C-alpha cells in the first residue's frame, strides 16, 4: 500500500503539505492542492482515518441503542437515521440492547472511551430510567414520553391513544379491552392515560379486568386476547398498544370464531408495513418513523458540536388511519 | 475528566507502567496491575480507546452491508451478528446500502481507511457483482449463492426451491406460478433453477408466462399476483420467492375472491415472523438467520486475524415448514 511519502514525492511537495491538504485544505494553495489530489489518485493512497480521528478527538460515529432491531418500527427509524448519518460523514454503531442495562452500559462506555461521539436512545425512557447515560455524554432520546428529560423527540402518545379510543366510542363501543405493553413501559403508561381520559370524558367507568398485559410482540398479543375471549361479557373492541400485538390478537379471535370487525373491532399503533396486509387490514396510528430518524441525527449532531438547540423537545404529529378492522359497536348496530 | 497521570500518581507507578497495564497486561507484575486497576477505579479514569486503536491499527469494528434493514430476514441476521460481535469486543457499523453501489463504496472506503476492520456483505452477490470489494479487504459474504467466490455462508437456494416445488407437485398441482425476485438477483436465479429442475423431473414443460417478477417487497407481490388472476387458465399454486411477496399476493387473491388454499395454494421463503400470523398461515422455507449471523461474525474475525479457514464456504441447512396456505391440487381433489 502506498503511503504519504509517495504522495509527497510525486506531487513535489513536503509531507507536511500533504498532511495539511488532507486535514486543513484551506491552508494550502490551490496549486499545491491540485498536485496533491492528482498524486493521491495516481498512487492510490488511502489516508489512515483512524489517525485523523485520533488527532481530532472525534470518532465520526454515533451509537443507536435499540431494544430490538427486529421490531419493524425501529428498523424504519434506523434506516432513516443511517441515511442522514451517511450524508453527514458519520457511521452508525448498532447497539441492540435487548432491553438489558448491561448491554446498554457496554455501548455507553464506547462513547466514554471516544469510540463514538454520542448516543441516540430508542428505549422509551422516563426521568428515572434515563439516568443510565451520564450527563456529559451527548445523547438524544428519540422515543421519548411525557417525562423524558434532555434533548428528545417524541410523539404525543397520550393524545394519540385518546384519539383512537374516542373513535371506538364514536362507533358505539362502550366495553373496550386494552392490550398493553409491559406495565412499567413509559409508552404503555402514556397510552393508558389516553385510554382512561377518553373513557372518563364519555362517563364510562374504568375496569381493571379489561387491561391485558403484553410485551409488544405478536406472540404476547395472541396470548393476551384469550383473556377477552373467555370473559362472560366480552369487550366489543380491543385497543392494542402496537400493531404486532394486534396482529397476534386477531389470530386468536379468528381461531375462536370471533369475526373482525362484526363481533369485535381491533386497533393497533405504529402502522408497520404488515398492518396494511393483515386480514382485515388494521386501523392504527402512524408514527413518523423516518422523520424521527432524520431529526434525531440532526439533533444529536448539534449536541455533539455544542450548538444551541432551538427546542429541547420535538413532539411530532401522528396520523390516524382507518382501515377494515373496526366497525360499528352495539350502540350503532 | 481524570487522566493517565492521575492514575500513575495514585498507584505509585510510572505512566509507562499504566499504559502497559492497559495494552499489554501480561508484561506487568500482578502487584502493579492490582495497584493500577484500583487507581483507575478510584479516579474514574476512562482510557482513550481511539488512541489504543490508533496504536494497534485495529478499529475493533466491522461493517455489515445490508440491502434493506427493514427486511425482517436481515434484521434477525444482524441481531445475531451484533450479539456475537459484542461478545468479541467488536462494534457493528450499519451500512444500509439500498442496493446502490455508491453507498457500498462509501462503506468499503471506511475499511480501506481503517475505520473498520472488515465487511459482512448481505447483498446476494455472484462472482461478477462481488468485485466491488477489493481483494485485500477482509470480507465474508453471508448471503451467498452458487457462484459466490471467497469466504461465504449460504443456504442451498436451488435445492430448497426444488423441495418446495416438489411438495406442490406431490399435492397434485401441475400449473405452478412463480413470483420471482428481480431477474438478475442471484438468489432469484438459483431458486428459479430449482423450480425448473423439479418441473423437468416431473415431465412438465416450463412456461415463461407463469413467471411474474417482483422485487421481494409485499407491494410487488400484491401486483405480481394480478398476472395469475387474469390468466385464462389460472395456476393452482404460487411459489413465491419470499414470504413478503407471498403475503402481498394473498391479499390480491382474497380480494379477487380466490380462496387459499382451496382455489390456489401459496408458498413463501424465509419464514419471517409474520408468516405464522398471516391468514392462512404460510407454508415456507426457514433460513437459519441467527445461526448465519453468528457464523458470519466468527468467520470474518478469522479472516481479519489472518487465521486459516477450515472451509471457504459454509452451506447451512434449511427447514421446510408446512402450514395452512397449501392444499390438494386438481390432481388430488
XYZ file of C-alpha atoms in Angstrom:
666
model
C 0.000 0.000 0.000
C 1.356 3.439 -0.884
C 1.965 5.988 1.854
C 2.019 9.732 2.412
C 5.694 9.976 1.396
C 4.916 8.505 -2.029
C 2.254 11.175 -2.483
C 4.606 13.985 -1.405
C 7.374 12.747 -3.719
C 5.093 12.529 -6.753
C 3.420 15.879 -6.035
C 6.786 17.553 -5.465
C 5.691 18.966 -2.088
C 6.597 18.212 1.531
C 4.917 15.519 3.641
C 3.609 18.309 5.885
C 1.870 19.895 2.895
C 0.155 16.623 2.001
C -0.938 16.266 5.604
C -2.303 19.819 5.652
C -4.051 19.248 2.321
C -5.937 16.372 3.942
C -6.739 17.875 7.320
C -6.862 21.661 6.681
C -7.149 22.150 2.912
C -7.962 25.870 3.362
C -4.356 26.414 4.494
C -2.906 25.048 1.238
C -2.658 26.916 -2.087
C -4.995 25.769 -4.862
C -1.992 24.839 -6.951
C -0.499 22.551 -4.277
C -3.912 21.107 -3.512
C -4.369 20.057 -7.105
C -0.892 18.490 -7.230
C -1.623 16.550 -4.031
C -5.018 15.323 -5.220
C -3.598 14.183 -8.548
C -0.775 12.365 -6.776
C -3.203 10.681 -4.349
C -5.266 9.410 -7.270
C -2.167 8.252 -9.157
C -0.516 6.286 -6.349
C -3.829 5.064 -4.896
C -3.058 6.473 -1.449
C -5.621 5.747 1.293
C -5.190 8.060 4.276
C -5.429 6.422 7.718
C -8.595 7.984 9.046
C -8.089 6.395 12.432
C -5.092 8.728 12.742
C -7.208 11.711 11.714
C -9.846 10.769 14.269
C -7.183 10.386 16.928
C -5.885 13.876 16.231
C -9.337 15.452 16.059
C -10.588 13.509 19.092
C -13.691 12.725 17.076
C -14.788 9.212 16.128
C -17.290 10.320 13.460
C -19.622 7.633 14.731
C -22.809 7.586 16.775
C -24.372 4.732 18.695
C -28.038 3.909 18.321
C -29.381 1.996 21.311
C -32.359 -0.068 20.187
C -34.337 -2.501 22.348
C -34.943 -4.832 19.384
C -33.840 -4.300 15.808
C -36.325 -6.968 14.663
C -39.205 -4.623 15.540
C -40.160 -3.024 12.199
C -40.829 0.401 13.701
C -37.244 0.579 14.921
C -35.773 -0.710 11.672
C -37.545 2.027 9.684
C -36.279 4.617 12.156
C -32.717 3.326 11.948
C -32.769 3.225 8.160
C -33.604 6.944 8.080
C -31.062 7.759 10.799
C -28.322 5.916 8.945
C -29.224 7.729 5.752
C -28.767 11.118 7.378
C -25.641 9.999 9.241
C -24.023 8.909 5.988
C -24.782 12.293 4.418
C -23.007 13.945 7.342
C -19.959 11.645 7.225
C -20.877 9.715 10.358
C -21.130 5.971 10.871
C -23.891 4.349 12.892
C -22.901 1.771 15.506
C -25.726 -0.612 16.137
C -26.415 -1.266 19.819
C -29.157 -3.888 20.045
C -29.567 -3.902 23.815
C -32.419 -6.427 24.187
C -33.528 -4.070 26.943
C -30.704 -5.113 29.292
C -28.831 -2.377 31.211
C -25.521 -4.293 30.941
C -25.575 -4.181 27.151
C -26.504 -0.518 27.260
C -23.555 0.206 29.549
C -21.214 -1.511 27.146
C -22.221 0.947 24.430
C -22.219 3.961 26.712
C -18.619 3.041 27.546
C -17.773 3.235 23.844
C -18.711 6.894 23.899
C -16.883 7.474 27.182
C -13.769 5.944 25.653
C -14.150 8.039 22.462
C -15.027 5.212 20.072
C -18.251 7.064 19.320
C -19.320 10.676 19.740
C -22.868 10.363 21.002
C -25.950 8.231 21.500
C -29.446 8.043 20.082
C -31.545 6.217 22.655
C -34.574 4.325 21.331
C -35.620 2.743 24.595
C -38.643 4.661 25.767
C -37.360 6.121 28.974
C -38.760 8.255 31.715
C -36.935 10.672 34.010
C -35.913 7.868 36.319
C -34.809 5.250 33.843
C -32.781 7.538 31.581
C -30.149 8.069 34.241
C -28.055 5.232 32.844
C -26.453 7.702 30.473
C -24.046 10.127 32.216
C -24.969 13.791 31.682
C -21.659 14.598 29.928
C -22.433 12.131 27.100
C -24.136 13.713 24.067
C -27.495 11.952 23.804
C -30.875 12.344 22.154
C -33.836 10.299 23.269
C -35.829 9.536 20.155
C -38.622 7.510 21.699
C -39.454 9.945 24.431
C -42.516 10.068 26.600
C -44.076 12.789 28.726
C -41.432 12.585 31.430
C -38.321 12.283 29.266
C -35.677 14.833 30.187
C -32.954 16.223 27.972
C -32.966 16.524 24.177
C -35.841 14.365 22.992
C -38.015 13.555 20.027
C -41.383 12.028 20.635
C -44.995 11.774 19.633
C -47.871 12.639 21.949
C -48.689 9.064 22.978
C -51.470 10.092 25.325
C -53.295 12.210 22.748
C -52.889 9.574 20.010
C -54.321 6.844 22.251
C -57.188 9.122 23.222
C -57.995 9.799 19.559
C -58.166 6.077 18.890
C -60.383 5.311 21.890
C -62.641 8.262 21.056
C -63.052 6.805 17.590
C -64.090 3.432 19.038
C -66.526 5.211 21.384
C -67.989 7.121 18.434
C -68.619 3.769 16.706
C -70.810 2.764 19.641
C -68.283 0.636 21.583
C -68.554 1.023 25.345
C -66.637 -2.019 26.527
C -63.135 -1.618 25.127
C -60.364 -4.054 26.042
C -56.715 -2.932 26.064
C -53.662 -4.993 25.147
C -50.971 -3.000 26.896
C -47.177 -3.105 26.805
C -45.365 -4.104 29.994
C -46.940 -2.060 32.773
C -43.804 -0.043 33.584
C -43.076 0.821 29.939
C -43.299 4.622 29.634
C -45.175 4.415 26.313
C -47.661 1.969 27.813
C -48.190 4.344 30.745
C -48.818 7.352 28.467
C -51.151 5.405 26.169
C -53.120 4.006 29.084
C -53.599 7.571 30.346
C -55.110 8.490 26.977
C -57.473 5.492 27.176
C -58.577 6.460 30.704
C -59.128 10.100 29.743
C -61.330 9.158 26.790
C -63.423 6.798 28.938
C -63.754 9.364 31.728
C -64.949 12.046 29.325
C -67.540 9.598 27.952
C -68.693 8.801 31.502
C -67.623 5.148 31.288
C -66.041 3.708 34.452
C -62.540 2.202 34.144
C -62.415 -1.593 34.619
C -59.109 -3.176 35.537
C -60.155 -6.540 34.051
C -60.244 -5.006 30.608
C -56.456 -4.484 30.614
C -54.366 -7.440 29.382
C -50.588 -7.101 29.567
C -48.368 -7.935 26.599
C -44.763 -7.082 25.706
C -45.210 -5.621 22.196
C -44.572 -8.971 20.420
C -47.132 -10.786 18.231
C -46.952 -13.815 20.447
C -47.890 -11.787 23.548
C -50.866 -10.291 21.680
C -52.017 -13.761 20.685
C -51.978 -14.809 24.352
C -53.460 -11.608 25.751
C -56.523 -11.932 23.517
C -57.614 -15.142 25.311
C -58.374 -13.039 28.391
C -61.090 -11.251 26.390
C -62.416 -14.384 24.636
C -63.001 -16.078 27.968
C -64.915 -13.204 29.601
C -68.605 -13.664 30.412
C -69.332 -10.265 28.872
C -66.736 -9.806 26.153
C -65.474 -6.392 25.091
C -66.686 -5.403 21.610
C -63.426 -3.684 20.711
C -59.719 -4.088 21.506
C -57.280 -1.191 21.616
C -53.842 -2.790 21.208
C -50.840 -0.631 22.050
C -48.962 -1.742 18.941
C -49.681 -3.367 15.587
C -47.770 -6.553 16.269
C -49.832 -7.427 19.337
C -52.995 -6.559 17.359
C -51.926 -8.971 14.586
C -51.334 -11.710 17.189
C -54.683 -10.977 18.852
C -56.547 -11.178 15.534
C -55.280 -14.724 15.054
C -56.701 -15.777 18.437
C -60.055 -14.112 17.737
C -60.366 -15.762 14.334
C -59.427 -19.169 15.777
C -62.206 -18.711 18.366
C -64.709 -17.914 15.644
C -64.937 -14.237 16.593
C -65.400 -12.165 13.429
C -63.421 -8.923 12.969
C -64.920 -6.319 12.954
C -68.502 -7.734 13.058
C -68.095 -9.270 16.532
C -65.054 -7.371 17.754
C -63.146 -4.369 16.407
C -59.339 -4.338 16.747
C -56.977 -1.356 16.543
C -53.183 -1.065 16.550
C -50.461 1.548 16.938
C -47.347 2.301 14.753
C -48.586 1.477 11.231
C -45.910 -1.079 10.402
C -45.906 -2.324 6.805
C -47.796 -5.526 7.675
C -50.806 -3.690 9.088
C -51.921 -2.924 5.516
C -51.676 -6.619 4.624
C -53.306 -8.213 7.660
C -56.782 -9.686 7.211
C -58.673 -7.483 7.853
C -56.306 -4.564 7.373
C -55.626 -2.753 10.626
C -56.955 0.597 11.854
C -53.961 2.206 13.526
C -51.914 5.284 14.437
C -48.999 6.062 12.148
C -45.789 7.266 13.771
C -43.442 9.256 11.508
C -40.562 6.792 11.965
C -38.445 8.150 9.110
C -38.885 11.789 10.060
C -37.981 10.873 13.634
C -34.799 9.096 12.500
C -33.576 12.058 10.439
C -34.437 14.547 13.142
C -32.703 12.505 15.851
C -29.454 12.505 13.861
C -29.616 16.262 13.221
C -30.354 16.969 16.861
C -27.532 14.724 18.087
C -25.007 16.374 15.754
C -25.924 19.746 17.250
C -25.411 18.381 20.756
C -22.039 16.879 19.747
C -20.919 20.146 18.141
C -22.068 22.093 21.201
C -24.529 24.136 19.141
C -27.597 25.506 20.917
C -30.866 23.616 20.311
C -33.861 25.703 19.286
C -36.056 23.181 21.142
C -35.106 20.677 23.862
C -38.071 18.538 22.860
C -39.754 17.963 19.484
C -43.248 16.489 19.543
C -44.090 15.179 16.071
C -47.626 14.707 14.753
C -49.137 11.246 14.269
C -51.661 10.164 11.668
C -54.882 8.324 12.399
C -55.527 5.620 9.789
C -58.899 3.918 9.467
C -58.843 0.514 7.767
C -61.103 -2.533 7.909
C -60.536 -3.942 11.400
C -63.017 -1.538 13.010
C -66.800 -1.327 12.628
C -69.967 -0.301 14.448
C -70.355 -1.381 18.080
C -73.535 -2.475 19.912
C -74.700 1.134 20.269
C -74.726 1.678 16.472
C -75.848 -1.622 15.040
C -12.021 14.053 33.450
C -9.052 12.348 35.098
C -6.068 11.271 33.016
C -3.364 8.635 32.917
C -1.016 10.765 35.067
C -3.586 10.868 37.891
C -3.744 7.080 37.768
C 0.063 6.735 37.827
C 0.402 9.154 40.734
C -2.227 7.393 42.845
C -0.892 3.914 42.015
C 2.681 4.981 42.745
C 3.918 3.693 39.364
C 5.144 5.344 36.174
C 2.849 6.491 33.341
C 4.534 3.869 31.142
C 3.507 1.146 33.574
C -0.129 2.275 33.496
C -0.020 2.301 29.716
C 1.489 -1.216 29.655
C -1.118 -2.409 32.169
C -3.810 -1.349 29.701
C -2.290 -2.537 26.437
C -0.046 -5.463 27.440
C -1.080 -6.535 30.951
C 0.994 -9.727 30.688
C 4.124 -7.570 30.828
C 3.208 -6.038 34.218
C 3.598 -7.696 37.619
C 0.408 -8.793 39.376
C 1.165 -6.393 42.181
C 1.472 -3.345 39.888
C -1.568 -4.476 37.907
C -3.684 -4.501 41.038
C -2.437 -1.049 42.063
C -3.235 0.323 38.600
C -6.715 -1.194 38.499
C -7.542 0.136 41.951
C -6.309 3.594 40.980
C -8.324 3.534 37.725
C -11.474 2.695 39.685
C -10.744 5.348 42.300
C -10.079 8.273 39.955
C -12.698 7.170 37.417
C -10.176 7.103 34.573
C -11.561 6.325 31.105
C -8.783 5.325 28.704
C -8.965 6.861 25.226
C -9.619 3.776 23.157
C -9.260 5.732 19.960
C -5.595 6.090 20.920
C -5.331 2.362 21.604
C -6.933 1.600 18.241
C -4.554 4.026 16.547
C -1.540 2.268 18.073
C -2.846 -1.221 17.334
C -4.055 -0.255 13.830
C -7.304 -2.032 14.623
C -10.698 -0.317 14.721
C -12.472 -3.139 16.567
C -15.430 -2.572 14.287
C -16.941 -4.417 11.348
C -19.292 -3.121 8.667
C -22.410 -5.024 7.727
C -23.640 -4.129 4.243
C -27.371 -4.764 4.062
C -29.623 -4.026 1.090
C -32.541 -3.100 3.365
C -32.590 -3.216 7.142
C -36.411 -3.081 7.084
C -36.476 -6.619 5.631
C -37.124 -8.852 8.666
C -34.796 -11.624 7.497
C -31.882 -9.192 7.531
C -32.808 -7.680 10.884
C -32.797 -11.127 12.526
C -29.427 -11.861 10.949
C -27.963 -8.550 12.124
C -29.288 -9.001 15.647
C -27.386 -12.288 15.932
C -24.259 -10.839 14.302
C -24.264 -7.886 16.702
C -24.675 -10.238 19.631
C -21.575 -12.200 18.682
C -19.631 -9.043 17.817
C -20.318 -7.580 21.237
C -19.068 -10.781 22.894
C -15.833 -10.402 20.942
C -15.378 -6.700 21.738
C -16.284 -5.503 18.257
C -18.797 -2.852 17.211
C -21.078 -3.272 14.210
C -21.316 -0.387 11.747
C -24.584 -0.459 9.936
C -24.312 0.045 6.184
C -27.818 0.169 4.735
C -26.908 0.389 1.076
C -30.377 0.338 -0.531
C -28.663 -1.742 -3.152
C -26.705 1.206 -4.582
C -23.006 0.725 -5.444
C -22.165 4.295 -4.342
C -23.329 3.704 -0.806
C -21.477 0.402 -0.739
C -18.275 2.132 -1.845
C -18.615 4.656 0.956
C -18.539 1.831 3.491
C -15.770 -0.073 1.742
C -13.707 3.102 2.000
C -14.214 3.051 5.768
C -12.368 -0.246 5.889
C -9.710 0.967 3.470
C -9.120 3.982 5.700
C -9.017 1.781 8.839
C -12.262 2.969 10.440
C -13.427 -0.652 10.361
C -11.577 -3.958 10.068
C -13.770 -5.923 7.713
C -17.096 -6.374 5.973
C -20.022 -8.768 6.154
C -21.816 -8.487 2.831
C -25.543 -9.305 2.844
C -26.251 -8.410 -0.753
C -26.609 -11.671 -2.598
C -23.742 -11.478 -4.999
C -22.360 -13.597 -7.718
C -18.802 -13.864 -8.983
C -19.263 -10.860 -11.219
C -21.052 -8.493 -8.855
C -18.881 -9.095 -5.795
C -15.903 -7.384 -7.371
C -16.854 -4.101 -5.731
C -14.884 -5.160 -2.681
C -11.101 -5.096 -3.237
C -9.436 -8.452 -2.557
C -7.248 -7.071 0.262
C -10.325 -6.142 2.349
C -11.375 -8.832 4.837
C -14.891 -9.816 3.782
C -17.420 -12.587 4.294
C -20.407 -12.924 2.021
C -23.264 -14.111 4.203
C -26.000 -14.309 1.593
C -24.048 -16.272 -0.921
C -25.294 -18.109 -3.943
C -23.864 -20.856 -6.098
C -21.351 -18.608 -7.807
C -20.154 -16.581 -4.820
C -16.387 -16.562 -4.511
C -14.340 -16.055 -1.374
C -15.369 -16.778 2.226
C -19.129 -17.274 2.143
C -22.066 -18.525 4.118
C -25.165 -19.562 2.288
C -28.062 -21.936 2.015
C -28.679 -24.182 -0.970
C -31.283 -21.991 -2.646
C -31.713 -24.300 -5.617
C -32.334 -27.397 -3.512
C -34.706 -25.558 -1.150
C -36.772 -24.234 -4.052
C -36.854 -27.678 -5.605
C -38.115 -29.198 -2.334
C -40.946 -26.675 -2.234
C -41.974 -27.210 -5.858
C -41.772 -30.990 -5.436
C -44.129 -30.654 -2.484
C -46.630 -28.699 -4.605
C -46.316 -31.331 -7.368
C -46.942 -34.084 -4.815
C -50.174 -32.292 -3.826
C -51.372 -32.640 -7.418
C -50.506 -29.152 -8.702
C -49.203 -29.108 -12.257
C -49.602 -25.450 -13.155
C -47.428 -23.579 -10.662
C -46.912 -19.816 -10.926
C -43.710 -18.189 -9.651
C -43.338 -14.760 -8.068
C -39.650 -14.180 -8.605
C -37.204 -11.574 -7.294
C -35.639 -9.220 -9.841
C -34.448 -11.402 -12.706
C -30.732 -10.665 -12.181
C -30.825 -11.279 -8.416
C -28.531 -14.265 -7.748
C -30.980 -15.795 -5.250
C -33.812 -15.473 -7.753
C -31.632 -17.184 -10.371
C -30.757 -20.101 -8.064
C -34.366 -20.543 -6.904
C -35.691 -20.469 -10.443
C -33.216 -23.209 -11.330
C -34.698 -25.326 -8.533
C -38.219 -24.706 -9.870
C -37.183 -25.696 -13.386
C -35.418 -28.844 -12.218
C -38.476 -30.025 -10.278
C -40.761 -29.413 -13.265
C -38.380 -31.152 -15.653
C -38.150 -34.226 -13.446
C -41.952 -34.353 -13.313
C -42.116 -34.063 -17.102
C -43.929 -30.709 -17.028
C -42.828 -28.195 -19.671
C -41.584 -24.786 -18.449
C -43.898 -21.873 -19.340
C -42.457 -18.377 -19.345
C -45.890 -16.821 -18.715
C -46.027 -18.457 -15.310
C -43.129 -16.291 -14.036
C -44.106 -12.884 -12.568
C -41.298 -10.586 -11.500
C -41.313 -8.867 -8.098
C -38.624 -7.209 -6.012
C -39.068 -9.038 -2.672
C -41.455 -6.387 -1.225
C -45.080 -7.060 -0.224
C -46.270 -4.432 -2.653
C -44.549 -6.151 -5.586
C -46.146 -9.470 -4.601
C -49.556 -7.843 -4.482
C -49.058 -6.575 -8.039
C -47.451 -9.720 -9.424
C -50.440 -11.814 -8.345
C -52.744 -9.979 -10.790
C -50.862 -11.632 -13.643
C -52.127 -15.008 -12.426
C -55.668 -13.850 -11.594
C -56.146 -12.563 -15.142
C -54.966 -15.737 -16.902
C -57.460 -17.753 -18.907
C -56.182 -20.917 -17.245
C -55.004 -19.880 -13.812
C -52.217 -21.670 -11.974
C -53.475 -23.662 -8.971
C -50.417 -22.852 -6.863
C -47.962 -19.959 -6.475
C -44.348 -20.432 -5.431
C -43.259 -17.011 -4.140
C -39.518 -16.464 -3.698
C -40.001 -14.796 -0.319
C -42.645 -14.539 2.384
C -43.301 -10.826 1.961
C -44.282 -11.188 -1.710
C -46.448 -14.194 -0.743
C -48.249 -12.082 1.884
C -48.849 -9.347 -0.697
C -50.060 -11.897 -3.255
C -52.504 -13.435 -0.774
C -54.188 -10.058 -0.367
C -54.753 -9.805 -4.112
C -56.106 -13.349 -4.328
C -58.527 -12.785 -1.446
C -59.716 -9.510 -2.940
C -60.423 -11.361 -6.187
C -62.451 -13.975 -4.343
C -59.830 -16.687 -4.823
C -59.758 -18.927 -1.745
C -56.413 -20.036 -0.266
C -55.668 -22.944 -0.394
C -58.986 -24.284 -1.822
C -58.641 -22.440 -5.153
C -54.934 -21.641 -5.064
C -52.061 -22.736 -2.824
C -49.390 -20.146 -1.919
C -45.871 -20.765 -0.587
C -43.142 -18.433 0.660
C -39.433 -18.467 1.503
C -37.558 -17.229 4.647
C -40.071 -17.916 7.450
C -40.261 -14.358 8.755
C -42.235 -13.901 11.981
C -45.374 -12.732 10.145
C -45.700 -15.886 8.092
C -47.086 -17.661 11.183
C -49.686 -14.924 11.628
C -50.860 -14.443 8.058
C -54.324 -15.753 7.163
C -53.907 -18.549 6.218
C -50.518 -19.161 7.810
C -47.804 -19.601 5.222
C -46.065 -22.782 4.063
C -42.444 -21.743 3.658
C -38.709 -22.494 3.863
C -36.967 -21.405 7.054
C -33.498 -19.948 6.708
C -31.320 -20.131 9.846
C -30.892 -16.328 10.035
C -29.475 -16.285 13.556
C -27.035 -19.109 13.001
C -25.903 -17.369 9.823
C -25.320 -14.094 11.685
C -23.174 -15.708 14.375
C -21.223 -17.750 11.875
C -20.557 -14.755 9.639
C -19.024 -12.828 12.545
C -16.822 -15.770 13.576
C -15.671 -16.318 10.015
C -14.896 -12.624 9.487
C -12.849 -12.438 12.701
C -10.720 -15.320 11.433
C -10.166 -13.526 8.137
C -9.244 -10.300 9.974
C -6.811 -12.142 12.254
C -5.319 -13.918 9.249
C -6.238 -17.346 10.640
C -6.794 -20.158 8.163
C -10.425 -21.048 7.417
C -11.359 -24.716 7.668
C -13.929 -24.086 4.919
C -14.118 -21.276 2.357
C -17.857 -21.833 2.069
C -20.455 -22.990 4.629
C -23.763 -24.235 3.268
C -26.314 -24.293 6.105
C -29.419 -26.483 6.146
C -32.906 -25.025 5.665
C -36.162 -26.254 7.163
C -39.317 -26.965 5.211
C -42.396 -25.760 7.114
C -45.896 -26.822 6.118
C -48.674 -24.517 7.295
C -52.194 -23.803 6.036
C -51.639 -21.937 2.771
C -51.172 -25.141 0.769
C -53.679 -27.864 -0.057
C -54.514 -30.521 -2.653
C -54.362 -29.520 -6.314
C -56.622 -30.611 -9.189
C -54.892 -33.969 -9.442
C -55.729 -34.894 -5.826
C -59.166 -33.413 -5.235
